[in-house]
Each structure stands twice: as structure tokens, then as C-alpha cells.
Coordinates of C-alpha atoms in Angstrom, one line a residue:
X70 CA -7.0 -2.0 -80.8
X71 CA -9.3 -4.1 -82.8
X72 CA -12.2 -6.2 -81.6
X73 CA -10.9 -9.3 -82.1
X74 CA -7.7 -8.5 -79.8
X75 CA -9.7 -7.1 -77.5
X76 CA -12.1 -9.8 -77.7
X77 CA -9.4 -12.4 -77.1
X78 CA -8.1 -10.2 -73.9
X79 CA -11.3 -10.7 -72.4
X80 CA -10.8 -14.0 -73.6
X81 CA -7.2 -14.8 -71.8
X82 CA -8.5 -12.6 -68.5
X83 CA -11.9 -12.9 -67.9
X84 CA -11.2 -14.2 -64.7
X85 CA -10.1 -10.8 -63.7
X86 CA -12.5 -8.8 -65.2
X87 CA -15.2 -11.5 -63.6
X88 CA -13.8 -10.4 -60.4
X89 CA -13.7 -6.4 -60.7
X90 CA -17.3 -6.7 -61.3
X91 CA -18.5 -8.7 -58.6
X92 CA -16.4 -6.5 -56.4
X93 CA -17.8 -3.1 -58.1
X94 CA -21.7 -4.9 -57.5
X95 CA -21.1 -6.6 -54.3
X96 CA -20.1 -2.8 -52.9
X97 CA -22.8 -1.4 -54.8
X98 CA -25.3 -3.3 -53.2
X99 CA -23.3 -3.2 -49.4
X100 CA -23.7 0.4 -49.6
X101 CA -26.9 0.6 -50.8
X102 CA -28.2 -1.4 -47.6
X103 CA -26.1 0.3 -45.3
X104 CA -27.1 3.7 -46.1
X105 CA -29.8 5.1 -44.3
X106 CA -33.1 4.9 -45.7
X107 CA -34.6 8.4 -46.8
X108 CA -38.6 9.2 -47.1
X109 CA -40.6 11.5 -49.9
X110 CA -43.5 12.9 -48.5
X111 CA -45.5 15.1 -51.5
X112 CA -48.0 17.2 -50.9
X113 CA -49.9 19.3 -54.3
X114 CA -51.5 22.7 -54.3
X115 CA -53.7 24.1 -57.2
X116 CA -53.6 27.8 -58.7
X117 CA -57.4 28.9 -59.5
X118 CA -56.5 31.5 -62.5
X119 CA -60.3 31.0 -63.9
X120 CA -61.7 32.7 -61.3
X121 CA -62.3 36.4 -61.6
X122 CA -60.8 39.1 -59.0
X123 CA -62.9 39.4 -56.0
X124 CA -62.0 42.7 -55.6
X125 CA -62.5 44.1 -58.9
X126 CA -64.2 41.3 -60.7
X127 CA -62.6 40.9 -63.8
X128 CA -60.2 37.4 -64.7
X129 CA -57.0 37.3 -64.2
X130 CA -55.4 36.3 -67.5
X131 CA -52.1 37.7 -66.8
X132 CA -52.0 34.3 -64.5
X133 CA -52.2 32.0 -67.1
X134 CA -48.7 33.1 -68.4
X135 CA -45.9 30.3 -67.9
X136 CA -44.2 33.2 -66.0
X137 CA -46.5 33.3 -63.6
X138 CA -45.9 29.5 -62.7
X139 CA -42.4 30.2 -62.8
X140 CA -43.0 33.0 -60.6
X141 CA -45.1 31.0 -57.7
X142 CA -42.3 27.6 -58.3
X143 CA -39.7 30.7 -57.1
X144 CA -41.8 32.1 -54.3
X145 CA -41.9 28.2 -52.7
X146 CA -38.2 27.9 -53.2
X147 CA -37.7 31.4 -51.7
X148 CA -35.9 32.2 -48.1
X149 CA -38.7 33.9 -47.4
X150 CA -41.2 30.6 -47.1
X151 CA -38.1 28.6 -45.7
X152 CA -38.0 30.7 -43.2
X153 CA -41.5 31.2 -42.5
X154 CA -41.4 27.5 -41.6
X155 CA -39.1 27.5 -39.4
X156 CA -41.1 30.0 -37.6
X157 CA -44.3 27.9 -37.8
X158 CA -42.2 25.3 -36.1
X159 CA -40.7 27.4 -33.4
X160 CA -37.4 25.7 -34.5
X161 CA -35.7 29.3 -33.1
X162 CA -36.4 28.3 -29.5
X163 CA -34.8 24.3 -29.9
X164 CA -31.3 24.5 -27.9
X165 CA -29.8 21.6 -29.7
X166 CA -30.2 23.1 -33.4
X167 CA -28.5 26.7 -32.0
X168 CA -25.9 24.3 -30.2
X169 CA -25.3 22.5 -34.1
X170 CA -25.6 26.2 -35.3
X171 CA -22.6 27.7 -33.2
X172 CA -20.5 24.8 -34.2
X173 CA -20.9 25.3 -37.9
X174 CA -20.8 29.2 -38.0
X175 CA -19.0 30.0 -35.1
X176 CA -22.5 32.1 -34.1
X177 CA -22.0 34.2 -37.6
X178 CA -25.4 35.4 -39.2
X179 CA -29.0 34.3 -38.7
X180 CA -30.1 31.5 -36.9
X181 CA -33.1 31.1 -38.5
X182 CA -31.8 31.6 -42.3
X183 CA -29.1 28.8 -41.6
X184 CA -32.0 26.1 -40.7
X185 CA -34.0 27.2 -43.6
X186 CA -31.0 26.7 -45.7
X187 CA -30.9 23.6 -44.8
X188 CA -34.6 22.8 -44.9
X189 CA -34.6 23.7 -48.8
X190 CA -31.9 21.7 -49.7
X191 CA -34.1 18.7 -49.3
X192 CA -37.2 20.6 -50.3
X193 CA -38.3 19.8 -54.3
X194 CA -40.5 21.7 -56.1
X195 CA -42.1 20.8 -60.0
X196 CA -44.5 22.3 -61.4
X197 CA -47.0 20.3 -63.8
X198 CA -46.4 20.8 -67.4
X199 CA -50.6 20.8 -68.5
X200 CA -52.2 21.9 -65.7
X201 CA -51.9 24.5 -62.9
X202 CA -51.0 22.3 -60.0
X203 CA -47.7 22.2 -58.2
X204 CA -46.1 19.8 -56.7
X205 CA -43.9 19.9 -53.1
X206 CA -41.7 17.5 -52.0
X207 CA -39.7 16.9 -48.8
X208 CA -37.4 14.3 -47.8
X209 CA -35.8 13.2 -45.1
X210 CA -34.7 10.0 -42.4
X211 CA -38.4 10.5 -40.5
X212 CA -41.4 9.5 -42.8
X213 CA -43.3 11.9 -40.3
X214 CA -41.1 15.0 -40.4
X215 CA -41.0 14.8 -44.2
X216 CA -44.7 14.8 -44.7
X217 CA -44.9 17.4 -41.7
X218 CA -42.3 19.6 -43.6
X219 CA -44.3 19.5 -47.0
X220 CA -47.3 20.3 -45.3
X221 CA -45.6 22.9 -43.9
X222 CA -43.9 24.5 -46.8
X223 CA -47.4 24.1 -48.5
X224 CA -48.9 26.3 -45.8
X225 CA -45.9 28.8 -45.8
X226 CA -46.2 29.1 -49.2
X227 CA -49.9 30.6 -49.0
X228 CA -49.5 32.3 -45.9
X229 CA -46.3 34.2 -47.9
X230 CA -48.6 34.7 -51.3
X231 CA -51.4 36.4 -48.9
X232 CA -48.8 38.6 -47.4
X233 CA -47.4 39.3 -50.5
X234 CA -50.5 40.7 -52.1
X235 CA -51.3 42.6 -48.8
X236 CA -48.1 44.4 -48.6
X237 CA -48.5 46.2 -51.4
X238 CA -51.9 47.2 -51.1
X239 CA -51.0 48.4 -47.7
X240 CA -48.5 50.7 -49.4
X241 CA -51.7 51.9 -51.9
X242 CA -53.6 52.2 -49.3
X243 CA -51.5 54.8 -47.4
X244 CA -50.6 56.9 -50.8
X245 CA -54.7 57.1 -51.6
X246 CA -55.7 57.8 -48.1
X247 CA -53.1 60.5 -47.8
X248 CA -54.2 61.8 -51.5
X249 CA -57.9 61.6 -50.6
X250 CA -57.6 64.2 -47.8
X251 CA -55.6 66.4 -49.8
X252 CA -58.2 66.4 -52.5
X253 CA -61.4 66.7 -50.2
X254 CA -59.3 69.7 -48.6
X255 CA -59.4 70.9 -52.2
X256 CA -62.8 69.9 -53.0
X257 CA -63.8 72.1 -49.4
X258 CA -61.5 74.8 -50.9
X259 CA -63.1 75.0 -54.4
X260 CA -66.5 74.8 -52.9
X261 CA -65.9 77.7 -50.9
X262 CA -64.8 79.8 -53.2
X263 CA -67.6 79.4 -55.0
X264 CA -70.6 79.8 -52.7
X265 CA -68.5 83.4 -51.3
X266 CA -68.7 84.4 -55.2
X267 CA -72.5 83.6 -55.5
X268 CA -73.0 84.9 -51.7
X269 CA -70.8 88.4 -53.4
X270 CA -72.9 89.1 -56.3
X271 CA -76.1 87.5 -55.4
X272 CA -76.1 84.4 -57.5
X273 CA -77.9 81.5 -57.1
X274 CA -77.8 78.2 -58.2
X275 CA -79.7 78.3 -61.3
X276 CA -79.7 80.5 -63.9
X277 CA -82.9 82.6 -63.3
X278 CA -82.1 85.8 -62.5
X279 CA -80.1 85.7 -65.4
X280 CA -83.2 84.4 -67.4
X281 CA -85.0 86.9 -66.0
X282 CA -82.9 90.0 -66.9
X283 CA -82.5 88.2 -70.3
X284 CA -86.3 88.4 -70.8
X285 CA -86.2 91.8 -69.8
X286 CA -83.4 92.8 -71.6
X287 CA -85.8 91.4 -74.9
X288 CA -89.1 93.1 -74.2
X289 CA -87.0 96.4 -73.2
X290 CA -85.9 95.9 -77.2
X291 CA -89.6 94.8 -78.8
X292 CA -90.5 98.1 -76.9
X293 CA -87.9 100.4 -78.3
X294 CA -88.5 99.1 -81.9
X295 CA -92.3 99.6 -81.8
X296 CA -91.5 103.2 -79.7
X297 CA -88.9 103.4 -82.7
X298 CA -91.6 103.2 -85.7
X299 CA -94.6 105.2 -83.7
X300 CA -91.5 107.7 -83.4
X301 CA -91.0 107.8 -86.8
X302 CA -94.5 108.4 -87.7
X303 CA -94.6 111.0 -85.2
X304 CA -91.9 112.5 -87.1
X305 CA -93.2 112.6 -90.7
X306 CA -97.0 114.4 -89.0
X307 CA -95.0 116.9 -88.1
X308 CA -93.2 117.2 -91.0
X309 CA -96.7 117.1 -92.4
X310 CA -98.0 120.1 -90.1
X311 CA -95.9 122.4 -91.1
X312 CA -96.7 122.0 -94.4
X313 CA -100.2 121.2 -95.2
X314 CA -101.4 120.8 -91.8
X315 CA -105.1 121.4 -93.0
X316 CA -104.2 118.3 -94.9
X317 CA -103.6 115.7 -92.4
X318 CA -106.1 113.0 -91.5
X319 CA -106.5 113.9 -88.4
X320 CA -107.7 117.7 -88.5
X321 CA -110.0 116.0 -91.6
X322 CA -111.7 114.0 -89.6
X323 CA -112.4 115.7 -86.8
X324 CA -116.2 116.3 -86.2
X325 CA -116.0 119.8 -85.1
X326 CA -113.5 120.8 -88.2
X327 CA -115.7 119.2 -90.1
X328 CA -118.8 121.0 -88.8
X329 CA -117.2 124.6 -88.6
X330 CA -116.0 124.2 -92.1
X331 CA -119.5 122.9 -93.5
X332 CA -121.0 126.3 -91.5
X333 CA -118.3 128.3 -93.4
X334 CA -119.4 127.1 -96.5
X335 CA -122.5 128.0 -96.3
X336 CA -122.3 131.4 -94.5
X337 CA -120.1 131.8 -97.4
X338 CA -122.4 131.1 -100.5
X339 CA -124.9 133.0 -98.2
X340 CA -122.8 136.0 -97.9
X341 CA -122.6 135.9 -102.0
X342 CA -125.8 135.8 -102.7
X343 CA -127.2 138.3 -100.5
X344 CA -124.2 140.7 -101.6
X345 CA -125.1 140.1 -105.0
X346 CA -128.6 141.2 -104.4
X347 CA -127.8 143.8 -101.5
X348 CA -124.1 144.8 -101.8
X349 CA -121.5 145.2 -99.2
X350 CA -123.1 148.2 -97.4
X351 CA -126.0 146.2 -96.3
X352 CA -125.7 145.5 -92.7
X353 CA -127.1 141.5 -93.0
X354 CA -124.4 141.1 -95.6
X355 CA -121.7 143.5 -92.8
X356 CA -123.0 140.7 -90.3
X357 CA -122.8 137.8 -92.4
X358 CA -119.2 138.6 -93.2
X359 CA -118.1 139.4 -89.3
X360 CA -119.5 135.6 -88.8
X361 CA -117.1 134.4 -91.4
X362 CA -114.3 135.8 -90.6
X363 CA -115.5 134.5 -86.9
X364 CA -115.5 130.9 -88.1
X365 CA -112.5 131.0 -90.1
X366 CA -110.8 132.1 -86.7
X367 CA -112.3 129.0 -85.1
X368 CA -111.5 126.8 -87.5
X369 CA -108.0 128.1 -87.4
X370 CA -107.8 127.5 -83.7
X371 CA -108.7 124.3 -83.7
X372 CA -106.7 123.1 -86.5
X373 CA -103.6 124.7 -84.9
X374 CA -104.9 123.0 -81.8
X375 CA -105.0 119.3 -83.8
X376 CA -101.7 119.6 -85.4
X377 CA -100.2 120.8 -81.8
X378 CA -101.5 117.8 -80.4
X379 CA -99.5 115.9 -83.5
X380 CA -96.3 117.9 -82.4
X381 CA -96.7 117.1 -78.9
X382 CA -97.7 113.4 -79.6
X383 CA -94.2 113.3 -81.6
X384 CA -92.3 114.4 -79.3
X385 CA -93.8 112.6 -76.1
X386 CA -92.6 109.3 -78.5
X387 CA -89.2 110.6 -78.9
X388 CA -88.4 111.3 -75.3
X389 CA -90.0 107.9 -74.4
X390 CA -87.7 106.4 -77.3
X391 CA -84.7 107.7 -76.0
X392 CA -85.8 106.8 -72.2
X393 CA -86.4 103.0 -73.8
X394 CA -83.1 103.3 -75.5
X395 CA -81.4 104.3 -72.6
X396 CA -82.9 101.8 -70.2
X397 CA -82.3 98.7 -73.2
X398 CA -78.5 100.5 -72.9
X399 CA -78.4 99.9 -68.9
X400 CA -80.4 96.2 -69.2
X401 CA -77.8 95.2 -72.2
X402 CA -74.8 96.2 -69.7
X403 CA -77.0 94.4 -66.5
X404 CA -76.8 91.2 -68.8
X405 CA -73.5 91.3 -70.1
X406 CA -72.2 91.8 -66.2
X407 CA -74.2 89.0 -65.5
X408 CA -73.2 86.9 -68.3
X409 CA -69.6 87.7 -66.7
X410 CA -70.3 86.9 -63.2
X411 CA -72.3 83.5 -64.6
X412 CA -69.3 82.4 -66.6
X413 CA -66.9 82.9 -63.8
X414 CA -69.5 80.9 -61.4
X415 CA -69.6 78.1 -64.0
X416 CA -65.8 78.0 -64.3
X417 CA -65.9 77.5 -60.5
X418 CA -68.5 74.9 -60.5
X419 CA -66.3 73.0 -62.9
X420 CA -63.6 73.2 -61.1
X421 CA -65.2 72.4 -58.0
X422 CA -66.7 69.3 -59.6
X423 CA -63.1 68.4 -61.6
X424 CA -62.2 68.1 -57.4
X425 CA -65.2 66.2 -57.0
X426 CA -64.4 63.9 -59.7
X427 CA -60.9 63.2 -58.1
X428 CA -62.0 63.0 -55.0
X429 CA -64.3 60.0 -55.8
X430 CA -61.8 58.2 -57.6
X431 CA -59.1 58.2 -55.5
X432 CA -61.6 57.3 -52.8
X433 CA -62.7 54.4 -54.9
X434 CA -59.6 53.0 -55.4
X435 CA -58.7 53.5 -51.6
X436 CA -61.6 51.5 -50.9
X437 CA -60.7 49.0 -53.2
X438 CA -57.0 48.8 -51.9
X439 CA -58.4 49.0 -48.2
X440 CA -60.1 45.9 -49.3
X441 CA -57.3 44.2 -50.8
X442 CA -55.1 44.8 -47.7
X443 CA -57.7 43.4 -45.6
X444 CA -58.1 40.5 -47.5
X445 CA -56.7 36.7 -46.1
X446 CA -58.1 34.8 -49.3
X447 CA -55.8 33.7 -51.9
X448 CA -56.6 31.9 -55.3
X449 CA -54.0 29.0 -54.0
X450 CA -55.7 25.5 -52.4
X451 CA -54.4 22.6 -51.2
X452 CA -54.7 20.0 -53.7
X453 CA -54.3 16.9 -52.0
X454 CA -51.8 17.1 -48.1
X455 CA -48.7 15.1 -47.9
X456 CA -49.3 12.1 -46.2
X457 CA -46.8 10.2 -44.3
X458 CA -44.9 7.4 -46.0
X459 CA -44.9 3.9 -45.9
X460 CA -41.7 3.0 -48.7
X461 CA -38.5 4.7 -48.6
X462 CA -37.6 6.7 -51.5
X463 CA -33.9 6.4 -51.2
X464 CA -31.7 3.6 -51.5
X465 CA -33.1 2.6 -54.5
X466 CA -31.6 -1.0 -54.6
X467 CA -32.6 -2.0 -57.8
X468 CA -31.4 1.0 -59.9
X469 CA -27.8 0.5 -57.8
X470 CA -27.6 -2.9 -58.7
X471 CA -28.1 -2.4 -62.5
X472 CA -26.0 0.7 -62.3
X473 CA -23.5 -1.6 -60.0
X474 CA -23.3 -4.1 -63.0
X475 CA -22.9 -1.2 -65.8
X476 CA -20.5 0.0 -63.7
X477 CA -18.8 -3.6 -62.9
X478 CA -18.4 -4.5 -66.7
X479 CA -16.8 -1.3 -67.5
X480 CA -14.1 -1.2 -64.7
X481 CA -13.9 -5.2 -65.4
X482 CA -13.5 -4.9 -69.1
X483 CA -11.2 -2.1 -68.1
X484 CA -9.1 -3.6 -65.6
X485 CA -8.6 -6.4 -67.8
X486 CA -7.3 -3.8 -70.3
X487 CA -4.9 -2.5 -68.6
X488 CA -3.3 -6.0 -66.9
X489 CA -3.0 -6.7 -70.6
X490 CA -1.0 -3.6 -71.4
X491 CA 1.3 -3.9 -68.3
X492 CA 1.7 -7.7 -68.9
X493 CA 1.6 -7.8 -73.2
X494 CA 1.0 -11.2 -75.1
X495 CA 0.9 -12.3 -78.6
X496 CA -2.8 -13.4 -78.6
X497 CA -3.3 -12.9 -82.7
X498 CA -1.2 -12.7 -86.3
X499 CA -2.7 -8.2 -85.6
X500 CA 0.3 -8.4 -83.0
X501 CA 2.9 -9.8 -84.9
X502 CA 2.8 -7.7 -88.0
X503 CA 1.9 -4.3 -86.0
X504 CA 3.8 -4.7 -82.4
X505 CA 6.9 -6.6 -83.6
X506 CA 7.1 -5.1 -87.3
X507 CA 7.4 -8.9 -89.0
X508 CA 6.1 -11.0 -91.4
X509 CA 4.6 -14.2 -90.3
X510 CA 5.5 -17.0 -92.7
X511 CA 3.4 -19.9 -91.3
X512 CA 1.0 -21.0 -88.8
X513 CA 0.7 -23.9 -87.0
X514 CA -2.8 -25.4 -86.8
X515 CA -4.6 -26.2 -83.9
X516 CA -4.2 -29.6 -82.7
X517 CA -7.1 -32.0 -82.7
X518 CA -7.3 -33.0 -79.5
X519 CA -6.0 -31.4 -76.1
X520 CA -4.5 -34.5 -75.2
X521 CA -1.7 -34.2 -77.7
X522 CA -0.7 -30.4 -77.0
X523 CA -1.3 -30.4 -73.4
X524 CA -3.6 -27.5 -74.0
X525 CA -6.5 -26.1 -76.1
X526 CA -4.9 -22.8 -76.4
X527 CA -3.1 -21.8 -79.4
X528 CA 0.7 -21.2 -78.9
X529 CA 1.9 -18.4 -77.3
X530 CA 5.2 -17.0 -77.2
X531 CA 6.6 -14.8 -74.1
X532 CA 7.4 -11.3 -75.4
X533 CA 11.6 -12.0 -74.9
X534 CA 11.3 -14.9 -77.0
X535 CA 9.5 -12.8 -79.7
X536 CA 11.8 -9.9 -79.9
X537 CA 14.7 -12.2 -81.0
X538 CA 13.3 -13.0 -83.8
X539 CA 14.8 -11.5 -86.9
X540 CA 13.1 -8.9 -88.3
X541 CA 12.0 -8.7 -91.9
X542 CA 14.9 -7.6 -94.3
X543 CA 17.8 -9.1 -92.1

């Protein structure tokens, strides 16, 4: 169909389609005054996500995630709030709503989930695209029950976040408080252990006993390396005593060596002279040799007395070397037990403070989860309440009408359409060549004036009257 036939359709009918329309907006409009009139009451919360935790005092960035609106849009939309208003309204105890309730379900399922079904079918929730604020809507016949239902939903909505966050902290709290007394039994354990191993071998605290045997355990060595060299020198006057023990130092300087040998001297160069000038028979030079052989056997005993003293001395420093040896021996073994029994008392004292260490933490976090599960503040406010409303958000007469009137030209323009294909006309030269498959040899003009046609219409022939015509080629 081509505009121009359909153009003059509209032309030959528009009385028809004229009507459809007035019919399709005149029922538009009927219907939207007789339906009843609906109220929106809104009310807007705000989501703080600037703020830091007050529990552990850092931001929470993970709520500035779209998700996170998403999240909070679901949790207002949720059974769980629905329902939570319906027990803020005591709705459970109204006779009339259970008596509507048995005659839809027969008494099958939950009361109170079947009126919070049908609370969030009228309940609207949106988000704002920019900002953190959320909008709730509620609407319904009462311009007061709507604005008390947003308000409501509003404060079911925090109420259900608070709980929310408290459950699970609850559930931490529990696990950490069952945890902390396992690990200050552990902690009592460890501690335990340790103070019977100190108590056992005499340990204390500190370290000073094992300082002290340390210290001792040095001098005992300075000692046996001095005793070690005086030993040694010990050894090597002996040595020297047996073979020039006239020799050493110390019969040399001795006063009374020195004296008895100057005496032998001289009773000796006496004892030459006078035998010289007497001879050996002569009793002063007999007397003079009995008093050297007398001083030669004193000088001999005290020399042997010196270097006995040097043999005595030596070996006085070797038995006190091997006693010093011996006791660095039994000091070096003291320190090494100790040493032994310190390590295993610091290994205890760490693991006694690795229980500590646990201890505090899970206490710390059971004190912060304690906290949280105590805690009835949320990061949600009330933006601005829903307040009741004066205009009704539903019919909206203006928007039916122009809708009415799209709607009326299209089932006019349509209806017109169709009379035309149930009643069909020659309205241009289109139908002659396509609907009766002939050639049109001439056209007679419009007349001048309607009063010598009778009409202002241009001819039209009935459909019977066309199909006898002869068709081109016969």
C-alpha cells in the first residue's frame, strides 16, 4: 500500500477513524478518573563510607565499590526487612489480614512472609547514580500509610544492617573467646614448665650464675697458663741442677755461698803459701787443710740445699698445675652443663612467650569483636523522612490522555484500514493497474463545479462493475 492510497482511505473514512479515536480517548480518560487514586510517599537515607571504622579506625574503602550499593539496594528489597516491618507494625496480631490470608493460601506457609510479599510489591527502591544516597518509595490508596510504610522500611532497613554486622561478630566472638582460654591454658602450661625447670636445676631468671661460673671458668684458665710457664721454668732449673747446679743464679747469689766460697779462697791461697814455706807436715798447714776441706763440705751442703729447694719449687708448680688443670677440666664441664640447662630455659621462655604472643592477639581481636557485637551504630542516616502526600502519584491523567490519543490514531487509522480491505474501492489509477490487472486508457477530469456532477468526488466504480471490464489482451 502506497501513501497516496492510503492517504485517500483516510480520506474516504475518516469519519470512522474520527470515531475509534474519540472512543479509544474518551475510555482512556473514563478509566483514568475512575480508578482509584494511588500515593508516593519517599523517604532518602545516606551511606557515610568517608568515615573511618570506629572499631578499628581505618576507612572503609571497600564501601565505595558500586557493589556495595548494589549490595545495601538488595538488603532493602530483602524478605528479611519486609518482614521486619511487619513486625514493627504488629501486623501478625490484625484478625482481618490472617482472615484475607486463609482465603488466599488456604492457611499454607508464613503469615508474616505473605504480608511482606505483598508490602514489597509496592515498595521501590533507587539508588542515586553520583552520590551515596538511596532513595525508598512506597505507594499505596492511604497518603498516610504510604509515608508510614517508607518510614518504616527506612528504619527496618538499619535496624537489619546493625544486626547484620552483629551476627557475625557474635560468631567471632565465640570462636576467640573459646580460643583465648585454650591458649592462656597453654600460656599457664608453658609457664609452668618452665619455672619447675629453673626451680630443678637452680636457675634464675638472669643469667648470673652462668656469668659467674663463666668468669670463673676464665681466671681458672689465666691461672693455669701463668702456673703453666712458672712450671716450665721450674722444669728447665732442674734440668739445670743436675747439671751445673753450682751454676745457677740462685746458689750464685746467695750471700752465705758467696761468703763460704770467698773464705775458701782464701784459706786456700793461705794453705799454699804457708805449704810452700812450711810443707805439708807442718801442723798450721794440717789445720789449714782440715778447714778447707770443712768449708768445701759446707759449701756443698748448702748448694745441695739451694738446688733442692729448685727441685721442690718445681715440683710444688707441677702438682698445683695439674690441680688448676683439673679444676679448669671440672669448671669447663660446670659451664658447658650450664650452657645446656640455659639453652633449654631459653627455649622454654620462647615458647612460653610465642603463647604469650598468641594469647594477646587473640585477646585483642576478641575485644575488638566483643565490641563490634555490642555495637547499635551503623554508618546509615536518615537523609530526609517520608512525608505524607498531598498529590496522587497515580492516575496520571495527562500522560493517559496523550497516550489515549497515540493510542486512538493508531486503532483509528487502523480500523479504517481494515473497513477498507473488507469493503474495497477504486480510490486511484495504483488500483486499476495492480488490483484488476488493466490498462487505463483515459481519465475523465474533474468537473468544475459540484453543481454539474452532483458531487466533488471523483468517479468511483463498485468493485462488480469493475471486474467486467475486459482485461488487457482480450
Amino acid at each position: 500500500m502506497t501513501i497516496a492510497q492510503l492517504l485517500s482511505i483516510l480520506k474516504a473514512r475518516w469519519i470512522s477513524a474520527i470515531v475509534v479515536a474519540l472512543l479509544t480517548i474518551g475510555a482512556t480518560v473514563a478509566a483514568s478518573l475512575l480508578m482509584p487514586k494511588s500515593y508516593t510517599a519517599t523517604a532518602s537515607v545516606v551511606l557515610d563510607i568517608r568515615s573511618p571504622d570506629p572499631i578499628v579506625g581505618m576507612p572503609m574503602n571497600a564501601m565505595a565499590s558500586p557493589s556495595y550499593m548494589a549490595t545495601q539496594v538488595d538488603i532493602l528489597t530483602s524478605d528479611r526487612v519486609a518482614q521486619r516491618v511487619v513486625q514493627k507494625l504488629h501486623l501478625t496480631d490484625n484478625q482481618e489480614m490472617r482472615k484475607r490470608w486463609n482465603e488466599d493460601t488456604k492457611g499454607k506457609g508464613s503469615f508474616e512472609a505473605w504480608i511482606a510479599n505483598i508490602f514489597q510489591k509496592k515498595l521501590d527502591v533507587k539508588p542515586s547514580r553520583e552520590s551515596n544516597v538511596i532513595h525508598v518509595s512506597y505507594t499505596n490508596p492511604d497518603p498516610r500509610f504510604a509515608s508510614a510504610l517508607a518510614n518504616t522500611f527506612v528504619q527496618a532497613y538499619i535496624e537489619v544492617s546493625v544486626g547484620l554486622r552483629a551476627s557475625p561478630a557474635k560468631q567471632y566472638t565465640e570462636f576467640f573467646d573459646a580460643r583465648a582460654k585454650e591458649l592462656h591454658d597453654a600460656v599457664e602450661v608453658a609457664q609452668e614448665k618452665l619455672s619447675t625447670f629453673q626451680k630443678t636445676n637452680g636457675l634464675t631468671g638472669s643469667d648470673e650464675r652462668f656469668d659467674i661460673e663463666t668468669q670463673r671458668l676464665n681466671e681458672l684458665n689465666t691461672q693455669l697458663v701463668t702456673l703453666q710457664a712458672v712450671a716450665a721454668e721450674s722444669t728447665s732449673h732442674s734440668a739445670q741442677v743436675r747439671t751445673a747446679g753450682d751454676q745457677m743464679q740462685e746458689v750464685i747469689n746467695n750471700s752465705l755461698v758467696s761468703s763460704l766460697r770467698a773464705d775458701l779462697t782464701r784459706q786456700e791461697a793461705k794453705l799454699t803459701e804457708m805449704n810452700a814455706k812450711f810443707g805439708d807436715a807442718y801442723p798450721l798447714v794440717q789445720e789449714l787443710r782440715a778447714n778447707i776441706g770443712e768449708l768445701r763440705q759446707r759449701l756443698e751442703t748448702e748448694t745441695h740445699r739451694i738446688t733442692g729447694g729448685v727441685g721442690v719449687t718445681s715440683s710444688i708448680n707441677r702438682q698445683r698445675e695439674a690441680e688448676t688443670r683439673a679444676a679448669l677440666d671440672s669448671q669447663r664441664s660446670k659451664v658447658l652443663r650450664l650452657k645446656a640447662l640455659r639453652d633449654e630455659a631459653v627455649t622454654m621462655q620462647r615458647a612460653v612467650e610465642a603463647a604469650q604472643r598468641a594469647y594477646d592477639q587473640v585477646t585483642q581481636r576478641l575485644n575488638q569483636t566483643s565490641l563490634e557485637s555490642q555495637l547499635n551504630q551503623t554508618n546509615i542516616s536518615v537523609l530526609s523522612p517520608a512525608d505524607e502526600p498531598t498529590e496522587h502519584s497515580s492516575p496520571k491523567i495527562i500522560l493517559n490522555i496523550l497516550v489515549g490519543v497515540f493510542v486512538g490514531t493508531l486503532l483509528g487509522v487502523s480500523f479504517a484500514i481494515l473497513r477498507e480491505l473488507t469493503d474495497r474501492r477504486v480510490r486511484t489509477l495504483d488500483d486499476l493497474t495492480s488490483g484488476l490487472d488493466i490498462y487505463v486508457l483515459g481519465m475523465i477530469p474533474k468537473p468544475l463545479h459540484g453543481k454539474l456532477s452532483g458531487r466533488n468526488s471523483p468517479m468511483v466504480l463498485p468493485t462488480n462493475i469493475l471486474k467486467r471490464l475486459p482485461k488487457p489482451g482480450t
